[in-house]
Amino acid sequence: MDQHPLPPAGQPPEPAAPRSRGALALAVVSAVAIAAGTLGAGVYASKDSLVWQRILGTEAVRESVRTPADELLPLLDSASLAATSKAADTNPKLRAEWVATREMLNRHVVLLTPSALPSAGDPAAQSTDPSASPSRTQTPAEAKAFAERLASAGVALVDEALDAPAQESRSLAGAGFELTMQARNLLRAAGGTQEQLEKLPAPKPASAAAGASGSSAGSSTGPSDLPKFMLSGCPAGTDSILPEPAASSPDGTGVNGPGQESGKALGQVADAAYRLGYAYNVAGARTAGTVREGAWDRSRSLVELGAAIERQFAGVGECDPLRQPAYRLPDDAVANPLDAARSGEEQLALLLRDAAATQEGDARAFLLQRSWDQGLHARQVTGKIPDFTRIGGAAADSAKESDGETAQETAGEPAP
């Protein structure tokens, strides 16, 4: 039988010729090149992102660093909620301290972190009406925990003030002092014991040059206890044989030395200490018993502080003496001698804080510690926290102007 060939459709296909290795390699290279180009374009487009900056390591990574002042806004939010709680139903005093805490934090947020306000809304619009509708019950335990947070935030602000530029140091330290003292008020209103109050964080910026960090505002201050201050010149209004101090830099410090205002600031501290010492000396003479002894002890410690500071001006030039032969006392000094003397405690705390901003290192730490101790003393004898948002020098000037208008002159030497 004859063999017939299969029809074309039924014949098996011939195997395809194998592709050369060169063509395969070319295809692989092309794919890699396309992928690399796509990746490179993506990297270039995202080169400013933090992720790619970390991967490439070719540019500095811009990361936001939190500062102690950044803690103020979260604290304000918590205090605002607590101030509208039902605490007033059972503890009106605690409610009042929550409101005071909110107002204090609100003020310092405006001063230190104003850029944070838009995201948190207008703080001025927050209700301070005690009859505002309560949201929930605020327990004393929560107030005690918040007091710990508030005091820790205040201490952190004071620590940052140690190395901050002059103006910023003054603001940070003042805010820190106020927050730490308000934490004590809040804790006491929540039923905190004296032991709990003493365990709250407290500023301790002073180093060995300042002596024991726990010294009170009324402790004796001899010439060996003070660090060496940087003085730009004699206090304002005195003569000096030195040339004019160097121009100051934008942060308030001299180009080649201490702050240009250091002489004036420390002169105001010494003058205020002398004035306050004299007021207590007069108060002691018009009281009796332990009150008299306490007034005279306070007078001696204040005069020693003023004298110790004034002695350091001997190395500056021929400055006029800061101790005056006569001082003016308030009109009510005769009827209320001790209250009249205590009215100057707040001013001295502010002046010490302002003087600290003109110093560096141990000198700044010492003055900040003295300002904290002085502020605590002022709070104890006057019943209120010193307003550290004010400028001490301005307060001193206004006090002197007020003295000239409303006070009577009392001649005599300050306490020896």
CSV table of C-alpha atoms in Angstrom, one decimal, residues 33-366:
chain,number,residue,atom,x,y,z
A,33,ALA,CA,17.9,49.5,33.7
A,34,ILE,CA,14.2,50.3,33.5
A,35,ALA,CA,13.7,49.3,37.2
A,36,ALA,CA,16.7,51.4,38.2
A,37,GLY,CA,15.5,54.4,36.3
A,38,THR,CA,12.1,54.1,37.9
A,39,LEU,CA,13.6,53.7,41.4
A,40,GLY,CA,16.0,56.6,40.8
A,41,ALA,CA,13.2,58.9,39.8
A,42,GLY,CA,11.2,57.9,42.8
A,43,VAL,CA,14.2,58.5,45.1
A,44,TYR,CA,14.8,61.9,43.6
A,45,ALA,CA,11.2,62.8,44.0
A,46,SER,CA,11.2,61.7,47.6
A,47,LYS,CA,14.7,62.9,48.5
A,48,ASP,CA,13.4,65.3,51.1
A,49,SER,CA,11.5,62.7,53.0
A,50,LEU,CA,12.9,61.6,56.4
A,51,VAL,CA,12.8,57.9,55.3
A,52,TRP,CA,15.0,58.4,52.3
A,53,GLN,CA,17.3,60.8,54.1
A,54,ARG,CA,18.0,58.1,56.6
A,55,ILE,CA,18.6,55.5,53.8
A,56,LEU,CA,20.8,57.6,51.6
A,57,GLY,CA,22.6,59.4,54.4
A,58,THR,CA,23.5,62.2,52.0
A,59,GLU,CA,21.6,65.0,53.7
A,60,ALA,CA,20.9,66.0,57.3
A,61,VAL,CA,17.8,64.5,58.8
A,62,ARG,CA,15.5,67.3,60.0
A,63,GLU,CA,13.7,66.0,63.1
A,64,SER,CA,11.8,68.0,65.5
A,65,VAL,CA,13.2,68.0,69.0
A,66,ARG,CA,10.8,68.3,71.9
A,67,THR,CA,11.6,70.9,74.6
A,68,PRO,CA,10.2,71.3,78.1
A,69,ALA,CA,8.0,74.1,76.8
A,70,ASP,CA,6.2,71.6,74.5
A,71,GLU,CA,4.7,69.9,77.6
A,72,LEU,CA,2.7,73.0,78.5
A,73,LEU,CA,0.0,72.5,75.9
A,74,PRO,CA,-0.9,68.9,77.0
A,75,LEU,CA,-0.9,70.1,80.6
A,76,LEU,CA,-3.2,73.0,79.7
A,77,ASP,CA,-5.6,70.6,77.9
A,78,SER,CA,-5.7,68.4,81.0
A,79,ALA,CA,-6.2,71.3,83.4
A,80,SER,CA,-9.0,72.7,81.2
A,81,LEU,CA,-10.9,69.5,81.4
A,82,ALA,CA,-10.4,69.2,85.2
A,83,ALA,CA,-11.5,72.8,85.7
A,84,THR,CA,-14.9,72.0,84.3
A,85,SER,CA,-15.3,68.7,86.2
A,86,LYS,CA,-17.7,68.0,89.1
A,87,ALA,CA,-15.0,68.6,91.7
A,88,ALA,CA,-16.8,71.8,92.8
A,89,ASP,CA,-19.7,69.6,94.1
A,90,THR,CA,-17.4,68.1,96.8
A,91,ASN,CA,-14.3,70.4,97.0
A,92,PRO,CA,-14.7,74.0,95.9
A,93,LYS,CA,-11.1,74.7,96.9
A,94,LEU,CA,-9.8,72.1,94.6
A,95,ARG,CA,-11.9,73.4,91.8
A,96,ALA,CA,-10.5,76.9,92.4
A,97,GLU,CA,-7.0,75.6,92.2
A,98,TRP,CA,-7.8,73.7,89.0
A,99,VAL,CA,-9.0,77.0,87.5
A,100,ALA,CA,-5.9,78.8,88.7
A,101,THR,CA,-3.7,76.1,87.2
A,102,ARG,CA,-5.5,76.4,83.9
A,103,GLU,CA,-5.1,80.2,83.8
A,104,MET,CA,-1.4,80.0,84.8
A,105,LEU,CA,-0.7,77.4,82.1
A,106,ASN,CA,-2.7,79.4,79.5
A,107,ARG,CA,-0.5,82.4,80.2
A,108,HIS,CA,2.8,80.5,79.8
A,109,VAL,CA,1.6,78.8,76.7
A,110,VAL,CA,1.0,82.2,75.2
A,111,LEU,CA,4.5,83.4,76.2
A,112,LEU,CA,6.6,80.3,75.4
A,113,THR,CA,4.8,78.4,72.7
A,114,PRO,CA,2.4,80.8,70.9
A,115,SER,CA,2.6,78.8,67.6
A,116,ALA,CA,0.8,75.9,69.4
A,117,LEU,CA,-2.3,77.9,70.1
A,118,PRO,CA,-4.1,77.7,66.7
A,119,SER,CA,-4.2,73.9,66.8
A,120,ALA,CA,-5.6,74.0,70.3
A,121,GLY,CA,-8.1,76.7,69.6
A,122,ASP,CA,-8.3,80.2,71.1
A,123,PRO,CA,-7.5,79.8,74.9
A,124,ALA,CA,-9.1,83.1,75.6
A,125,ALA,CA,-12.4,81.5,74.5
A,126,GLN,CA,-12.2,78.9,77.2
A,127,SER,CA,-14.7,79.5,79.9
A,128,THR,CA,-13.6,80.5,83.4
A,129,ASP,CA,-17.1,80.6,84.8
A,130,PRO,CA,-17.3,78.4,87.8
A,131,SER,CA,-20.9,77.5,86.8
A,132,ALA,CA,-19.8,76.0,83.5
A,133,SER,CA,-21.4,72.7,82.9
A,134,PRO,CA,-19.3,69.9,84.4
A,135,SER,CA,-18.1,67.0,82.3
A,136,ARG,CA,-17.2,64.4,84.9
A,137,THR,CA,-16.0,64.0,88.4
A,138,GLN,CA,-12.3,64.8,89.0
A,139,THR,CA,-10.9,62.7,91.8
A,140,PRO,CA,-8.3,64.0,94.3
A,141,ALA,CA,-6.0,61.1,93.2
A,142,GLU,CA,-6.0,62.5,89.7
A,143,ALA,CA,-5.2,66.0,91.0
A,144,LYS,CA,-2.3,64.5,93.0
A,145,ALA,CA,-0.9,62.8,89.9
A,146,PHE,CA,-1.3,66.0,87.9
A,147,ALA,CA,0.5,68.0,90.5
A,148,GLU,CA,3.5,65.6,90.1
A,149,ARG,CA,3.4,66.2,86.3
A,150,LEU,CA,3.1,70.0,86.8
A,151,ALA,CA,6.1,70.1,89.2
A,152,SER,CA,8.2,68.0,86.9
A,153,ALA,CA,7.5,70.2,83.9
A,154,GLY,CA,8.4,73.3,86.0
A,155,VAL,CA,11.7,71.8,87.1
A,156,ALA,CA,12.5,70.9,83.4
A,157,LEU,CA,11.9,74.5,82.4
A,158,VAL,CA,14.3,75.8,85.1
A,159,ASP,CA,16.9,73.3,84.1
A,160,GLU,CA,16.6,74.5,80.5
A,161,ALA,CA,17.0,78.1,81.7
A,162,LEU,CA,20.5,77.3,82.9
A,163,ASP,CA,22.0,77.4,79.4
A,164,ALA,CA,19.4,79.5,77.5
A,165,PRO,CA,20.0,83.0,76.1
A,166,ALA,CA,19.4,85.8,78.6
A,167,GLN,CA,15.8,86.8,77.7
A,168,GLU,CA,14.7,83.2,77.2
A,169,SER,CA,16.3,82.1,80.4
A,170,ARG,CA,14.3,84.7,82.3
A,171,SER,CA,11.0,83.5,80.8
A,172,LEU,CA,11.8,79.8,81.2
A,173,ALA,CA,12.9,80.2,84.8
A,174,GLY,CA,9.9,82.3,85.7
A,175,ALA,CA,7.4,79.8,84.2
A,176,GLY,CA,9.2,76.9,85.9
A,177,PHE,CA,9.0,78.6,89.3
A,178,GLU,CA,5.3,79.4,88.9
A,179,LEU,CA,4.3,75.9,87.7
A,180,THR,CA,6.2,74.2,90.5
A,181,MET,CA,4.7,76.4,93.2
A,182,GLN,CA,1.2,76.0,91.7
A,183,ALA,CA,1.7,72.2,91.9
A,184,ARG,CA,2.1,72.6,95.6
A,185,ASN,CA,-1.2,74.6,95.8
A,186,LEU,CA,-3.0,72.0,93.8
A,187,LEU,CA,-1.7,69.1,95.8
A,188,ARG,CA,-2.6,70.7,99.1
A,189,ALA,CA,-6.1,71.4,97.9
A,190,ALA,CA,-6.4,67.8,96.9
A,191,GLY,CA,-5.6,66.7,100.5
A,192,GLY,CA,-1.9,66.2,100.1
A,193,THR,CA,0.1,65.8,103.3
A,194,GLN,CA,3.2,67.8,104.2
A,195,GLU,CA,5.3,64.8,103.4
A,196,GLN,CA,3.8,64.6,99.9
A,197,LEU,CA,4.4,68.3,99.4
A,198,GLU,CA,8.0,68.0,100.3
A,199,LYS,CA,8.5,65.0,97.9
A,200,LEU,CA,7.2,67.0,94.9
A,201,PRO,CA,10.0,67.8,92.3
A,202,ALA,CA,11.6,71.2,93.1
A,203,PRO,CA,14.2,73.2,91.2
A,204,LYS,CA,17.8,72.5,92.4
A,205,PRO,CA,19.9,74.4,89.8
A,206,ALA,CA,22.6,75.5,92.2
A,207,SER,CA,26.0,73.7,92.1
A,208,ALA,CA,28.6,73.4,94.8
A,209,ALA,CA,29.3,77.1,94.3
A,210,ALA,CA,25.9,77.9,95.8
A,211,GLY,CA,26.3,75.8,98.9
A,212,ALA,CA,23.6,73.5,100.0
A,213,SER,CA,20.7,73.4,97.5
A,214,GLY,CA,18.2,73.1,100.3
A,215,SER,CA,19.1,76.4,102.0
A,216,SER,CA,16.3,78.7,102.8
A,217,ALA,CA,15.8,82.2,101.5
A,218,GLY,CA,16.6,83.6,104.9
A,219,SER,CA,19.9,81.7,105.3
A,220,SER,CA,23.1,83.7,106.0
A,221,THR,CA,25.1,84.7,103.0
A,222,GLY,CA,28.7,85.5,103.6
A,223,PRO,CA,31.3,86.7,101.0
A,224,SER,CA,32.7,83.2,100.6
A,225,ASP,CA,29.2,81.8,99.8
A,226,LEU,CA,28.7,83.8,96.6
A,227,PRO,CA,30.2,82.8,93.3
A,228,LYS,CA,32.2,85.4,91.3
A,229,PHE,CA,29.7,87.4,89.3
A,230,MET,CA,30.3,88.8,85.8
A,231,LEU,CA,29.8,92.5,86.1
A,232,SER,CA,29.5,94.8,83.1
A,233,GLY,CA,30.0,98.0,85.1
A,234,CYS,CA,28.6,99.9,88.0
A,235,PRO,CA,24.9,99.9,88.7
A,236,ALA,CA,22.8,102.5,86.9
A,237,GLY,CA,23.2,106.0,88.2
A,238,THR,CA,26.7,105.5,89.6
A,239,ASP,CA,30.1,106.7,88.5
A,240,SER,CA,32.7,104.3,87.1
A,241,ILE,CA,36.3,104.6,86.0
A,242,LEU,CA,35.8,101.8,83.5
A,243,PRO,CA,35.0,102.5,79.8
A,244,GLU,CA,31.6,101.8,78.4
A,245,PRO,CA,30.8,98.0,78.2
A,246,ALA,CA,31.1,96.3,74.9
A,247,ALA,CA,28.0,96.2,72.7
A,248,SER,CA,25.7,93.4,73.5
A,249,SER,CA,24.7,90.5,71.2
A,250,PRO,CA,21.1,89.8,70.3
A,251,ASP,CA,20.7,87.4,73.2
A,252,GLY,CA,21.6,90.1,75.7
A,253,THR,CA,25.1,89.0,76.6
A,254,GLY,CA,28.2,91.1,75.9
A,255,VAL,CA,30.4,90.2,73.0
A,256,ASN,CA,33.5,89.7,75.1
A,257,GLY,CA,32.1,89.1,78.5
A,258,PRO,CA,29.1,89.2,80.8
A,259,GLY,CA,25.7,90.5,80.0
A,260,GLN,CA,25.7,94.3,79.5
A,261,GLU,CA,22.9,94.7,82.1
A,262,SER,CA,24.6,92.6,84.7
A,263,GLY,CA,25.8,95.6,86.8
A,264,LYS,CA,22.4,97.2,86.8
A,265,ALA,CA,20.6,93.9,87.6
A,266,LEU,CA,22.8,92.9,90.5
A,267,GLY,CA,22.8,96.5,91.8
A,268,GLN,CA,19.0,96.3,91.9
A,269,VAL,CA,19.2,93.0,93.9
A,270,ALA,CA,21.6,94.6,96.4
A,271,ASP,CA,19.5,97.7,96.7
A,272,ALA,CA,16.3,95.7,97.2
A,273,ALA,CA,17.9,93.5,99.8
A,274,TYR,CA,19.1,96.6,101.7
A,275,ARG,CA,15.6,98.2,101.5
A,276,LEU,CA,13.9,95.0,102.6
A,277,GLY,CA,16.4,94.5,105.4
A,278,TYR,CA,15.7,98.0,106.7
A,279,ALA,CA,11.9,97.4,106.6
A,280,TYR,CA,12.3,94.3,108.7
A,281,ASN,CA,14.6,96.1,111.1
A,282,VAL,CA,11.9,98.8,111.6
A,283,ALA,CA,9.2,96.1,111.9
A,284,GLY,CA,11.3,94.3,114.6
A,285,ALA,CA,11.6,97.5,116.6
A,286,ARG,CA,7.8,97.9,116.6
A,287,THR,CA,6.9,94.3,117.5
A,288,ALA,CA,7.9,92.0,120.4
A,289,GLY,CA,8.8,88.5,121.4
A,290,THR,CA,9.5,85.8,118.8
A,291,VAL,CA,8.0,88.1,116.0
A,292,ARG,CA,10.7,90.7,116.8
A,293,GLU,CA,13.5,88.1,116.8
A,294,GLY,CA,12.3,86.7,113.5
A,295,ALA,CA,12.1,90.1,111.9
A,296,TRP,CA,15.6,91.0,113.0
A,297,ASP,CA,17.0,87.6,111.8
A,298,ARG,CA,15.4,88.2,108.4
A,299,SER,CA,16.8,91.8,108.4
A,300,ARG,CA,20.4,90.6,109.1
A,301,SER,CA,20.3,87.9,106.4
A,302,LEU,CA,19.0,90.3,103.7
A,303,VAL,CA,21.6,93.0,104.6
A,304,GLU,CA,24.3,90.4,104.4
A,305,LEU,CA,23.1,89.4,100.9
A,306,GLY,CA,23.2,93.1,99.8
A,307,ALA,CA,26.6,93.7,101.3
A,308,ALA,CA,28.1,90.5,99.8
A,309,ILE,CA,26.9,91.5,96.3
A,310,GLU,CA,28.1,95.1,96.7
A,311,ARG,CA,31.6,94.0,97.7
A,312,GLN,CA,32.0,92.5,94.3
A,313,PHE,CA,31.6,95.9,92.7
A,314,ALA,CA,34.9,96.8,94.2
A,315,GLY,CA,36.6,95.1,91.3
A,316,VAL,CA,34.5,97.1,88.7
A,317,GLY,CA,35.4,100.6,89.5
A,318,GLU,CA,34.6,103.6,91.8
A,319,CYS,CA,30.9,102.9,92.1
A,320,ASP,CA,28.6,104.9,94.3
A,321,PRO,CA,27.5,103.0,97.4
A,322,LEU,CA,24.2,101.1,97.1
A,323,ARG,CA,23.3,101.3,100.8
A,324,GLN,CA,21.4,104.6,101.4
A,325,PRO,CA,21.3,106.6,104.7
A,326,ALA,CA,17.5,106.7,104.5
A,327,TYR,CA,14.7,104.7,103.0
A,328,ARG,CA,11.0,105.3,102.4
A,329,LEU,CA,8.4,102.9,104.0
A,330,PRO,CA,4.8,102.5,103.0
A,331,ASP,CA,2.2,104.7,104.8
A,332,ASP,CA,0.8,101.7,106.7
A,333,ALA,CA,4.2,100.7,108.1
A,334,VAL,CA,3.3,102.2,111.5
A,335,ALA,CA,0.1,100.3,111.8
A,336,ASN,CA,1.2,97.1,110.1
A,337,PRO,CA,5.0,97.0,110.3
A,338,LEU,CA,5.5,93.3,109.4
A,339,ASP,CA,3.0,93.3,106.5
A,340,ALA,CA,4.7,96.4,105.1
A,341,ALA,CA,8.1,94.7,105.2
A,342,ARG,CA,6.8,91.5,103.6
A,343,SER,CA,5.4,93.5,100.7
A,344,GLY,CA,8.9,93.6,99.2
A,345,GLU,CA,9.6,89.9,99.2
A,346,GLU,CA,8.0,89.3,95.8
A,347,GLN,CA,10.1,92.1,94.2
A,348,LEU,CA,13.3,90.6,95.5
A,349,ALA,CA,12.4,87.2,94.0
A,350,LEU,CA,11.9,88.7,90.6
A,351,LEU,CA,15.1,90.8,90.7
A,352,LEU,CA,17.1,87.7,91.6
A,353,ARG,CA,15.6,85.9,88.6
A,354,ASP,CA,16.4,88.8,86.3
A,355,ALA,CA,20.0,89.0,87.6
A,356,ALA,CA,20.4,85.3,86.9
A,357,ALA,CA,19.7,85.9,83.2
A,358,THR,CA,22.7,88.2,83.0
A,359,GLN,CA,25.1,85.5,84.3
A,360,GLU,CA,26.5,82.2,83.2
A,361,GLY,CA,27.4,78.8,84.8
A,362,ASP,CA,27.7,78.7,88.6
A,363,ALA,CA,26.7,82.3,89.0
A,364,ARG,CA,23.4,81.8,87.1
A,365,ALA,CA,22.7,78.6,88.9
A,366,PHE,CA,23.3,80.3,92.3
